[in-house]
Short mmCIF file of C-alpha atoms in Angstrom, two decimals:
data_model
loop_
_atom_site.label_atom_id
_atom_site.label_comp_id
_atom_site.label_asym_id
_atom_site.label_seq_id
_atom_site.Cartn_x
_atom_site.Cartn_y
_atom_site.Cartn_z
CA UNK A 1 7.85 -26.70 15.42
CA UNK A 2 4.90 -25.36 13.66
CA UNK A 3 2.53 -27.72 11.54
CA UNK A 4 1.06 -25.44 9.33
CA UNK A 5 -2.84 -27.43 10.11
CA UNK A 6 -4.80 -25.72 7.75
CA UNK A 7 -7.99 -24.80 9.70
CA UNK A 8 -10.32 -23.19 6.94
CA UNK A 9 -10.05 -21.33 3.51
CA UNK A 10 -11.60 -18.27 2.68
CA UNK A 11 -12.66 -16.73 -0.81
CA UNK A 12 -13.41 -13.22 -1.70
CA UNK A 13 -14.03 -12.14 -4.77
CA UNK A 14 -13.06 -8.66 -5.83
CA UNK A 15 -13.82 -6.23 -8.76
CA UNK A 16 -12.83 -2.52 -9.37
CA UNK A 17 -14.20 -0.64 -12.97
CA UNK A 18 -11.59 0.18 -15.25
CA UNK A 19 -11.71 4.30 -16.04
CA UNK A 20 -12.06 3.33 -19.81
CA UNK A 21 -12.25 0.00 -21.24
CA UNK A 22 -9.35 -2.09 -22.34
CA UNK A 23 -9.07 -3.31 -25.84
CA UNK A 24 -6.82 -5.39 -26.93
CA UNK A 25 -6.45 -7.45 -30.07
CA UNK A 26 -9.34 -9.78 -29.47
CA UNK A 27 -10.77 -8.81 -26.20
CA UNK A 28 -12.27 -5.93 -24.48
CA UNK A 29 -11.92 -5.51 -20.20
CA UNK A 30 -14.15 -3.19 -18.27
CA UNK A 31 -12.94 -4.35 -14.81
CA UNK A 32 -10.23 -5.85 -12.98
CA UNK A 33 -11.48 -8.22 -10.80
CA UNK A 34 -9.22 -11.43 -8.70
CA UNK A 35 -10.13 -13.77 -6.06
CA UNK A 36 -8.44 -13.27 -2.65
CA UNK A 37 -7.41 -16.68 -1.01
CA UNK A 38 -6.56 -16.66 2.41
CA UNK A 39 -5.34 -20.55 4.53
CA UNK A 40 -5.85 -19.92 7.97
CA UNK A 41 -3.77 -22.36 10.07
CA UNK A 42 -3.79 -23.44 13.63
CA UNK A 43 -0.87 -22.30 14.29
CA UNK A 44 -2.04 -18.72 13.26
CA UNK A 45 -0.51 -18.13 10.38
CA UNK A 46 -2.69 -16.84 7.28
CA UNK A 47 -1.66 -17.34 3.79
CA UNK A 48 -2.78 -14.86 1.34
CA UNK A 49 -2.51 -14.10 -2.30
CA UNK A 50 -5.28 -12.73 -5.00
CA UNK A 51 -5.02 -13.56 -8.45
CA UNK A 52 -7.61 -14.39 -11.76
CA UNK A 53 -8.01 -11.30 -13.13
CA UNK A 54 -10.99 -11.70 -14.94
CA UNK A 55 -14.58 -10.83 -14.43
CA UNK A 56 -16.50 -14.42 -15.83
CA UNK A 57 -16.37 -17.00 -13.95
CA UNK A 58 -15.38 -15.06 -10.86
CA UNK A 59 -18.56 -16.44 -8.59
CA UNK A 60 -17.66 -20.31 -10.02
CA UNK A 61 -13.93 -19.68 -8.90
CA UNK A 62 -15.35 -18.41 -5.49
CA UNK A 63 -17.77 -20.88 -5.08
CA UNK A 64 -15.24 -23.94 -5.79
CA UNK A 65 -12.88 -23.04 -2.90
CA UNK A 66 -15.62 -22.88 -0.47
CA UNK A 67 -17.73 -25.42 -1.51
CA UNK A 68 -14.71 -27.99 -2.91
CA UNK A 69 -11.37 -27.24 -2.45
CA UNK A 70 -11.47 -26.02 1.15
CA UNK A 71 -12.94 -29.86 2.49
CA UNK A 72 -10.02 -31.55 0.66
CA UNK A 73 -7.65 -29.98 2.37
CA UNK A 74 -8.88 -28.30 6.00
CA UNK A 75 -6.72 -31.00 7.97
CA UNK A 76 -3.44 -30.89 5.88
CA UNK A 77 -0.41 -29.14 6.58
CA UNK A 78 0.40 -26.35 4.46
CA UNK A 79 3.60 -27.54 4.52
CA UNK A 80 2.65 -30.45 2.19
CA UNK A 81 1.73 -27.87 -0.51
CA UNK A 82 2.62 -30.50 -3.48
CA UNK A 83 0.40 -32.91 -1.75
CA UNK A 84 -2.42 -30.05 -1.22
CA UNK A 85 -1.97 -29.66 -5.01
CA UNK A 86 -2.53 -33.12 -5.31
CA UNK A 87 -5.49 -33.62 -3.34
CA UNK A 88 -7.08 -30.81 -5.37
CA UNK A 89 -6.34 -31.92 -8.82
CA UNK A 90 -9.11 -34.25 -9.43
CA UNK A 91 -11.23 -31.65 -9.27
CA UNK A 92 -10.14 -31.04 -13.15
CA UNK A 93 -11.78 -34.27 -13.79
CA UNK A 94 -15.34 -33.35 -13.97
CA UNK A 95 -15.52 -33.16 -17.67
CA UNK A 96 -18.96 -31.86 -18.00
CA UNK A 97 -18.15 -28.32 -16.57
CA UNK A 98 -14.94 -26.16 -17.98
CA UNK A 99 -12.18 -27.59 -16.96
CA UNK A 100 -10.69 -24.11 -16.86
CA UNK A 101 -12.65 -23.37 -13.60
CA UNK A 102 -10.99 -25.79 -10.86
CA UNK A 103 -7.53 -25.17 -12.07
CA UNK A 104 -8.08 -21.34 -11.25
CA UNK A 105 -9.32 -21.98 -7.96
CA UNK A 106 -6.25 -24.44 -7.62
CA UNK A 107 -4.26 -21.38 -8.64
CA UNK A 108 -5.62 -19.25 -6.06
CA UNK A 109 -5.08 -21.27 -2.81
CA UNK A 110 -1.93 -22.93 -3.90
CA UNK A 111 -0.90 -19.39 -3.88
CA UNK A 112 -1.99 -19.22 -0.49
CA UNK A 113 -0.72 -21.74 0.73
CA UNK A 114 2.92 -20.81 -0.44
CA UNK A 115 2.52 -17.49 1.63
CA UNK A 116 1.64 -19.43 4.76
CA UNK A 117 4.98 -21.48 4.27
CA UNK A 118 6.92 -19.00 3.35
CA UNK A 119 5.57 -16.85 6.48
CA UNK A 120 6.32 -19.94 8.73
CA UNK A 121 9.79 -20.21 7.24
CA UNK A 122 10.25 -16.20 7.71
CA UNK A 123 11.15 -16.04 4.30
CA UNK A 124 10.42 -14.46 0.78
CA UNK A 125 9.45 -17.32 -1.39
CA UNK A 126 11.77 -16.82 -4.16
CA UNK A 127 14.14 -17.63 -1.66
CA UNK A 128 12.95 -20.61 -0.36
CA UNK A 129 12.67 -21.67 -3.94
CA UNK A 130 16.51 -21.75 -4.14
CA UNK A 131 16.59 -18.18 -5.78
CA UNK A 132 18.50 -16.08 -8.89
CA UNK A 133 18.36 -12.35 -8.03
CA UNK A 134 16.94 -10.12 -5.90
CA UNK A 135 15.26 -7.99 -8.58
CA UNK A 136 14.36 -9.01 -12.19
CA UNK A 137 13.70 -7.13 -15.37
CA UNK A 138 10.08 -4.97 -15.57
CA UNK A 139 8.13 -4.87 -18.66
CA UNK A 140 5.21 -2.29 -19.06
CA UNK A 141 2.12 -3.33 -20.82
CA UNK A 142 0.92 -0.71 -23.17
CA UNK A 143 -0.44 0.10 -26.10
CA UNK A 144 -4.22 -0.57 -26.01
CA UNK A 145 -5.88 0.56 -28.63
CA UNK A 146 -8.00 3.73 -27.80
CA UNK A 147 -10.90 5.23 -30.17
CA UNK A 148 -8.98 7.13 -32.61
CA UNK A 149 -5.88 4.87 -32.44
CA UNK A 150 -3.73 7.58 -32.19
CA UNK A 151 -0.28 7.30 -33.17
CA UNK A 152 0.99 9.69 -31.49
CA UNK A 153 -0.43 8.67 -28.04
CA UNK A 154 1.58 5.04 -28.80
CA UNK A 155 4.82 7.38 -28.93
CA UNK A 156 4.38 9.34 -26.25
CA UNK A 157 3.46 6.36 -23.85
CA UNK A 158 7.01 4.57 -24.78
CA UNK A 159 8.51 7.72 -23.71
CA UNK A 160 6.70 7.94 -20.37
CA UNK A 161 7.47 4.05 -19.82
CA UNK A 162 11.07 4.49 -20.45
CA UNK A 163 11.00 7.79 -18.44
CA UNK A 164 9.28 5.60 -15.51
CA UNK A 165 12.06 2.73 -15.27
CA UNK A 166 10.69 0.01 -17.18
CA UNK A 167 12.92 -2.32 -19.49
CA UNK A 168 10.14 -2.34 -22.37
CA UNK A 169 6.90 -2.82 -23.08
CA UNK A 170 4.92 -5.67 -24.08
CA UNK A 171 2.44 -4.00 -26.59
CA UNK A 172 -1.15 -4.65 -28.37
CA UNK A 173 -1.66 -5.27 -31.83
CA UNK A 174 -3.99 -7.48 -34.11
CA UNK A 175 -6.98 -5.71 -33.93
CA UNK A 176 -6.58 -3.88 -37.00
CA UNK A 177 -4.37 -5.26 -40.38
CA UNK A 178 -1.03 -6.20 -40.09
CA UNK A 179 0.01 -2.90 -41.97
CA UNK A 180 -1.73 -0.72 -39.72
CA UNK A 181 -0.71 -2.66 -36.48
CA UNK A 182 2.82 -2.25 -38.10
CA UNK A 183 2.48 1.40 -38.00
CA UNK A 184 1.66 1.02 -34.15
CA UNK A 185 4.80 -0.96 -33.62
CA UNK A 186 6.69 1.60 -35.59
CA UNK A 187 5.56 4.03 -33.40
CA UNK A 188 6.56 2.78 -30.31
CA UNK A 189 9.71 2.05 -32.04
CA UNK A 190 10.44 6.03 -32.23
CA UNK A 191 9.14 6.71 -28.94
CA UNK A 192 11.27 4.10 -27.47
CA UNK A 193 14.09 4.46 -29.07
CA UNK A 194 16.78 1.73 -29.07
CA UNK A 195 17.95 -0.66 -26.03
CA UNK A 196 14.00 -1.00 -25.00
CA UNK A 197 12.34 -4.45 -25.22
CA UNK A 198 9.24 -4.05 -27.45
CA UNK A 199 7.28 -7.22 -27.68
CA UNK A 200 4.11 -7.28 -30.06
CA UNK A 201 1.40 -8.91 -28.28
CA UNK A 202 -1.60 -10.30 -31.02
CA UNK A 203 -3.65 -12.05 -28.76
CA UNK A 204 -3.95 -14.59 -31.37
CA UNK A 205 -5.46 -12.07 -33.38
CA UNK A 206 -3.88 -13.24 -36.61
CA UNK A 207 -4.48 -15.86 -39.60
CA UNK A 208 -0.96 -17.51 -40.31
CA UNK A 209 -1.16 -15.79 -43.34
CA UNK A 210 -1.51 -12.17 -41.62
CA UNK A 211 0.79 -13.39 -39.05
CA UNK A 212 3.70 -13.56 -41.62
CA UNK A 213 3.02 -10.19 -43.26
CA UNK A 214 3.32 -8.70 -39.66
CA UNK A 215 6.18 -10.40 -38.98
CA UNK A 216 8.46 -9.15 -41.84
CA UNK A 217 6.53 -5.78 -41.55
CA UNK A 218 7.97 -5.60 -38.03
CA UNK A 219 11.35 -7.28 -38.73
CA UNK A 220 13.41 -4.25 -38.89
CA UNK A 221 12.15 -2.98 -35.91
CA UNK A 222 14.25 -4.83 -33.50
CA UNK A 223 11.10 -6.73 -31.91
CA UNK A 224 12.06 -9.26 -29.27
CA UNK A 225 9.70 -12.18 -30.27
CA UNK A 226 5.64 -12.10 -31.11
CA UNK A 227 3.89 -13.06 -28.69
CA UNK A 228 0.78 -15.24 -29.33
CA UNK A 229 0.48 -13.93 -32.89
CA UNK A 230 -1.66 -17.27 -34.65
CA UNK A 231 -5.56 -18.09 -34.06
CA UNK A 232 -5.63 -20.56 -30.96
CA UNK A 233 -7.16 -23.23 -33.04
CA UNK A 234 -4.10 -24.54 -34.92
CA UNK A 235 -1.83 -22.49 -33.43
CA UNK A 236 0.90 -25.25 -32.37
CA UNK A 237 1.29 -25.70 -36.24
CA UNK A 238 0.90 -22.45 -37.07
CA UNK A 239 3.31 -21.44 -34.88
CA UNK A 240 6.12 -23.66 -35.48
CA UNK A 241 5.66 -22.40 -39.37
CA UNK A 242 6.00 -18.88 -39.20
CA UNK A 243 8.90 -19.55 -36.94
CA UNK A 244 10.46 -22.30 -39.98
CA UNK A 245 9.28 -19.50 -42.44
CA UNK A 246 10.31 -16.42 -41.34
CA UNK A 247 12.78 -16.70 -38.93
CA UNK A 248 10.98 -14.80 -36.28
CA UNK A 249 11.32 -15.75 -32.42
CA UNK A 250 7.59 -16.36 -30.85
CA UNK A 251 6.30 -16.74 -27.45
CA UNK A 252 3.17 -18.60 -26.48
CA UNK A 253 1.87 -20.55 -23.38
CA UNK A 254 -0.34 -17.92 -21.47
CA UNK A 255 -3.24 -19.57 -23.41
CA UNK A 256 -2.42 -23.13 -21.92
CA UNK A 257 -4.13 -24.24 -18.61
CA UNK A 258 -1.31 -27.07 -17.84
CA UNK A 259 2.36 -27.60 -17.92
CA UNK A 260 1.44 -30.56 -20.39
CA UNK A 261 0.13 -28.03 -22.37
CA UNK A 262 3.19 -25.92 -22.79
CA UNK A 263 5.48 -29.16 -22.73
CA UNK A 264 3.33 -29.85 -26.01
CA UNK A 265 4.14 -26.44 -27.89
CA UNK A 266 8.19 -27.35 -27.13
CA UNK A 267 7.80 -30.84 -28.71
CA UNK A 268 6.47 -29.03 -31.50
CA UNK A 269 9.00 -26.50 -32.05
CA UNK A 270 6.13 -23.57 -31.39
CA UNK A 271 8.04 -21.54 -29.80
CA UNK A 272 11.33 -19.96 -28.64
CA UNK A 273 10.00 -18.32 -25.35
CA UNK A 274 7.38 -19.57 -22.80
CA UNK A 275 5.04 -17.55 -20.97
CA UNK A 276 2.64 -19.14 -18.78
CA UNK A 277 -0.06 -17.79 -16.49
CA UNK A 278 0.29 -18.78 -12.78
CA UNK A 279 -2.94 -17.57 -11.71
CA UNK A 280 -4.87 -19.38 -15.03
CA UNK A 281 -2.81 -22.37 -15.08
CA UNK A 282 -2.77 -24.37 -11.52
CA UNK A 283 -0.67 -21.53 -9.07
CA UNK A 284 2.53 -20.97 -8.52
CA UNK A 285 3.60 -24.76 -7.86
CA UNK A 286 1.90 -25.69 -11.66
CA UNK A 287 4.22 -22.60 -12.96
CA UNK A 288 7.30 -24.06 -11.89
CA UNK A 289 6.85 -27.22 -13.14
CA UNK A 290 6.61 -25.43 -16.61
CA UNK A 291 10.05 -23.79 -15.99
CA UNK A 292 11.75 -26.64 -15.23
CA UNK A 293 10.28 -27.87 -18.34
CA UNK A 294 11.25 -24.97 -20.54
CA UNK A 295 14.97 -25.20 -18.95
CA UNK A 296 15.15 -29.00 -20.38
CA UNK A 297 14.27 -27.63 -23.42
CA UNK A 298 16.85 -24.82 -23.54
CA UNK A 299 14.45 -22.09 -23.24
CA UNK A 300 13.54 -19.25 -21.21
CA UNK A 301 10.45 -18.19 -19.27
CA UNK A 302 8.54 -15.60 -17.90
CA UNK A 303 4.87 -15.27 -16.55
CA UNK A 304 2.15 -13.80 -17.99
CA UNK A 305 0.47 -11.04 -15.39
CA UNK A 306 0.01 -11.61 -11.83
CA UNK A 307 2.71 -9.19 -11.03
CA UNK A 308 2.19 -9.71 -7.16
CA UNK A 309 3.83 -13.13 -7.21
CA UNK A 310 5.24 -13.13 -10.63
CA UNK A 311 8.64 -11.55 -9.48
CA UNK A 312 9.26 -14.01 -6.96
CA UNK A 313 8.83 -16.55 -9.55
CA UNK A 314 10.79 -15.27 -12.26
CA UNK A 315 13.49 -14.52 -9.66
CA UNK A 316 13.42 -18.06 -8.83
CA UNK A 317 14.53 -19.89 -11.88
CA UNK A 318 17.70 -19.74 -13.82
CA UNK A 319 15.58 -19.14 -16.91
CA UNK A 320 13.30 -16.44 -16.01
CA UNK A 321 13.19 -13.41 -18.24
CA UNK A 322 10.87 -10.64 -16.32
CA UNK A 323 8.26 -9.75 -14.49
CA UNK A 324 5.11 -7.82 -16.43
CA UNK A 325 3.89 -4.68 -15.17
CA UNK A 326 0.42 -2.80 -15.37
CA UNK A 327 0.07 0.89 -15.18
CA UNK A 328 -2.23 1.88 -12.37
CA UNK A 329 -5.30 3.11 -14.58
CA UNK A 330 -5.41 -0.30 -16.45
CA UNK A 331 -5.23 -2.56 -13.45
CA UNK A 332 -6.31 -0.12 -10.50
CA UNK A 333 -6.56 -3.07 -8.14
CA UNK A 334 -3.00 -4.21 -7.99
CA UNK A 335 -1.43 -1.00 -7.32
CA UNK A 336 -4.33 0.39 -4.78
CA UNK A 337 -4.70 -3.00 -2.81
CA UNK A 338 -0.77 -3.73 -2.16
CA UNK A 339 0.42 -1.01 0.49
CA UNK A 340 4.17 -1.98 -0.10
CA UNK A 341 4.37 -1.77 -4.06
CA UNK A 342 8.11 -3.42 -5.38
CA UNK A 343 9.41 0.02 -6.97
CA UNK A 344 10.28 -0.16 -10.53
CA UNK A 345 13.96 1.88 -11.62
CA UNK A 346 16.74 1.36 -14.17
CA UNK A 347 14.68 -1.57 -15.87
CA UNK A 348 14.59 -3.32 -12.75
CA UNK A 349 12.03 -4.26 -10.20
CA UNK A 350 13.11 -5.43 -6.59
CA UNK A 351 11.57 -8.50 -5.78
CA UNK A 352 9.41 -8.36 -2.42
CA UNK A 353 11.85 -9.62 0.66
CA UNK A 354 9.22 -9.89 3.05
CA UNK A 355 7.91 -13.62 4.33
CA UNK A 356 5.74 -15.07 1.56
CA UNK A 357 4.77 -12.76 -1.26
CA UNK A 358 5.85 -9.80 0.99
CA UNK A 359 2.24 -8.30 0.54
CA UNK A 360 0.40 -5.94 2.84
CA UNK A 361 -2.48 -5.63 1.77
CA UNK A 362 -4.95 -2.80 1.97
CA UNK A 363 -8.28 -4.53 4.35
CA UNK A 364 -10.68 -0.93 3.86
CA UNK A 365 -10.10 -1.20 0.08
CA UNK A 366 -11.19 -5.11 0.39
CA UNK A 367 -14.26 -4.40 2.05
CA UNK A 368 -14.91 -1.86 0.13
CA UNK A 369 -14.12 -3.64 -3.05
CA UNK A 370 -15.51 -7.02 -2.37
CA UNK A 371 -18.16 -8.39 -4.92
CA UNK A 372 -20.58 -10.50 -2.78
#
């Protein structure tokens, strides 16, 4: 029987440039860059997984595994993963420094260490998490706003992402009014056409007062929810209002770091669907904790990015919704660096059935892309 000893942890840190930047409703990305995690165990085994996709804070994430996390736990079996997680939270404590920090690098290795278990096991992980389906829904992200915020180019790339499989499209808006964001939505509505999941994505670029012109602007356009749409500052409130107010359905949770957080924007009626970020909020194992949460509640899930573990999860709970989806010029680094891409077809992706995350992953393109 194997023990699963973890013997070291290893951090890289990679970036690729973005062809143009990304601009969404309150943010601008000019690279993709993650943090590779890799257990190795006595027993041989290495479990890998890269996630983070940011640029800041990429050295701090780094430099917390090595220098933090990885003496906590070399010792443990990464069978114990809940107790790994454990050992690692306090680590959150430190409140001088942002708190936002440890969690991430907690997010990385405990998605490491489920690939090493899931390896040992010689099983994909959404199995060994009890399991749903063997493929979930695949939403597109699109929409970012380009220089001359074409309309046009808004239609035509809801045509291509129907053409290319996907089930909709989670798009940006809230950089502009709500009238002209409207227009974008609109848009995409005619490109689309019907039976395709649009989702309007603010960022929490909206006032609640521009929030609920949007909302009835959008209202006959068969939107899904609105994701995010209030200020982060009072948004539990806010939220829960324009829902009370207008009827709308609204997502939100990608902006919370813990499953308390989330469990605190159900108790206050925020929001009809949760999205959470496994790579920003404490890994895979923190993620789960915030579906079984939403599934007490009576709502449904799905996780924000992070595609390369994000089927297995939504495949693993009865509430999960869908896996998101980047196209390959707006996150280069997930399609070039996984060998064995999960196709996309008929609105469906097919969740990885190799051990683990079922990655193989590309080791040139690491060394070529590593940032240290």
């Amino acid at each position: 029987m194997q023990e699963l000893i973890i013997d070291r942890i290893e951090a890289i840190p990679l970036r690729m440039p973005l062809p143009r930047p990304l601009r969404a409703g309150t943010v601008v990305v000019q690279s993709r860059a993650s943090v590779l995690a890799r257990v190795h165990t006595r027993d041989g085994i290495v479990g890998e997984c890269f996630g983070n996709n940011e640029y800041l804070g990429q050295a701090e994430i780094v430099r917390i595994i090595r220098e933090e996390i990885a003496p906590r736990l070399i010792g443990r079996s990464a069978f114990h993963v809940e107790a790994c997680w454990q050992a690692m939270y306090p680590l959150t404590r430190d409140f001088l420094r942002d708190r936002r920090m440890p969690i991430r690098a907690i997010s990385c290795v405990d998605a490491a260490l489920w690939d090493a278990l899931g390896k040992a096991l010689g099983a994909p992980l959404h199995r060994v998490w009890g399991g749903m389906a063997d493929e979930v829904p695949a939403m597109a992200m699109g929409a970012y706003y380009n220089d001359e915020n074409d309309l046009r180019t808004v239609r035509k790339e809801m045509e291509s992402l129907k053409a290319q499989g996907f089930a909709g499209c989670k798009l940006k808006v809230g950089r502009l009014s709500p009238e002209a964001d409207a227009e974008r939505v609109k848009a995409a509505r005619d490109g689309a056409g019907p039976d395709f999941w649009l989702v309007p994505d603010p960022n929490q670029g909206y006032d609640f007062d521009q929030a609920i012109r949007f909302a009835r602007l959008v209202e006959p356009l068969d939107v899904r929810w609105l994701e995010e749409p209030c200020h982060w500052h009072n948004d539990k409130r806010d939220l829960a209002r324009l829902r009370a107010l207008t009827g709308t359905k609204v997502s939100a949770g990608q902006s919370e770091v813990t499953s308390a957080g989330c469990r605190d924007l159900m108790v206050a009626g925020a929001i009809d669907v949760c999205n959470f970020d496994p790579s920003w909020g404490g890994g895979p194992t923190e993620w789960r904790r915030v579906a079984a949460t939403a599934a007490a509640f009576g709502l449904p899930i799905y996780p924000h990015l992070e595609t390369q573990v994000s089927a297995s999860l939504a495949a693993s709970v009865p509430n999960g919704l869908y896996v998101e989806v980047m196209q390959p010029d707006r996150d280069p680094l997930y399609h070039a660096l996984i060998r064995n891409l999960p196709p996309v077809a008929g609105g469906l992706m097919r969740v990885p059935s190799g051990p683990g995350w079922g990655m193989e992953l590309d080791e040139k393109l690491i060394a070529r892309i590593r940032a240290d």
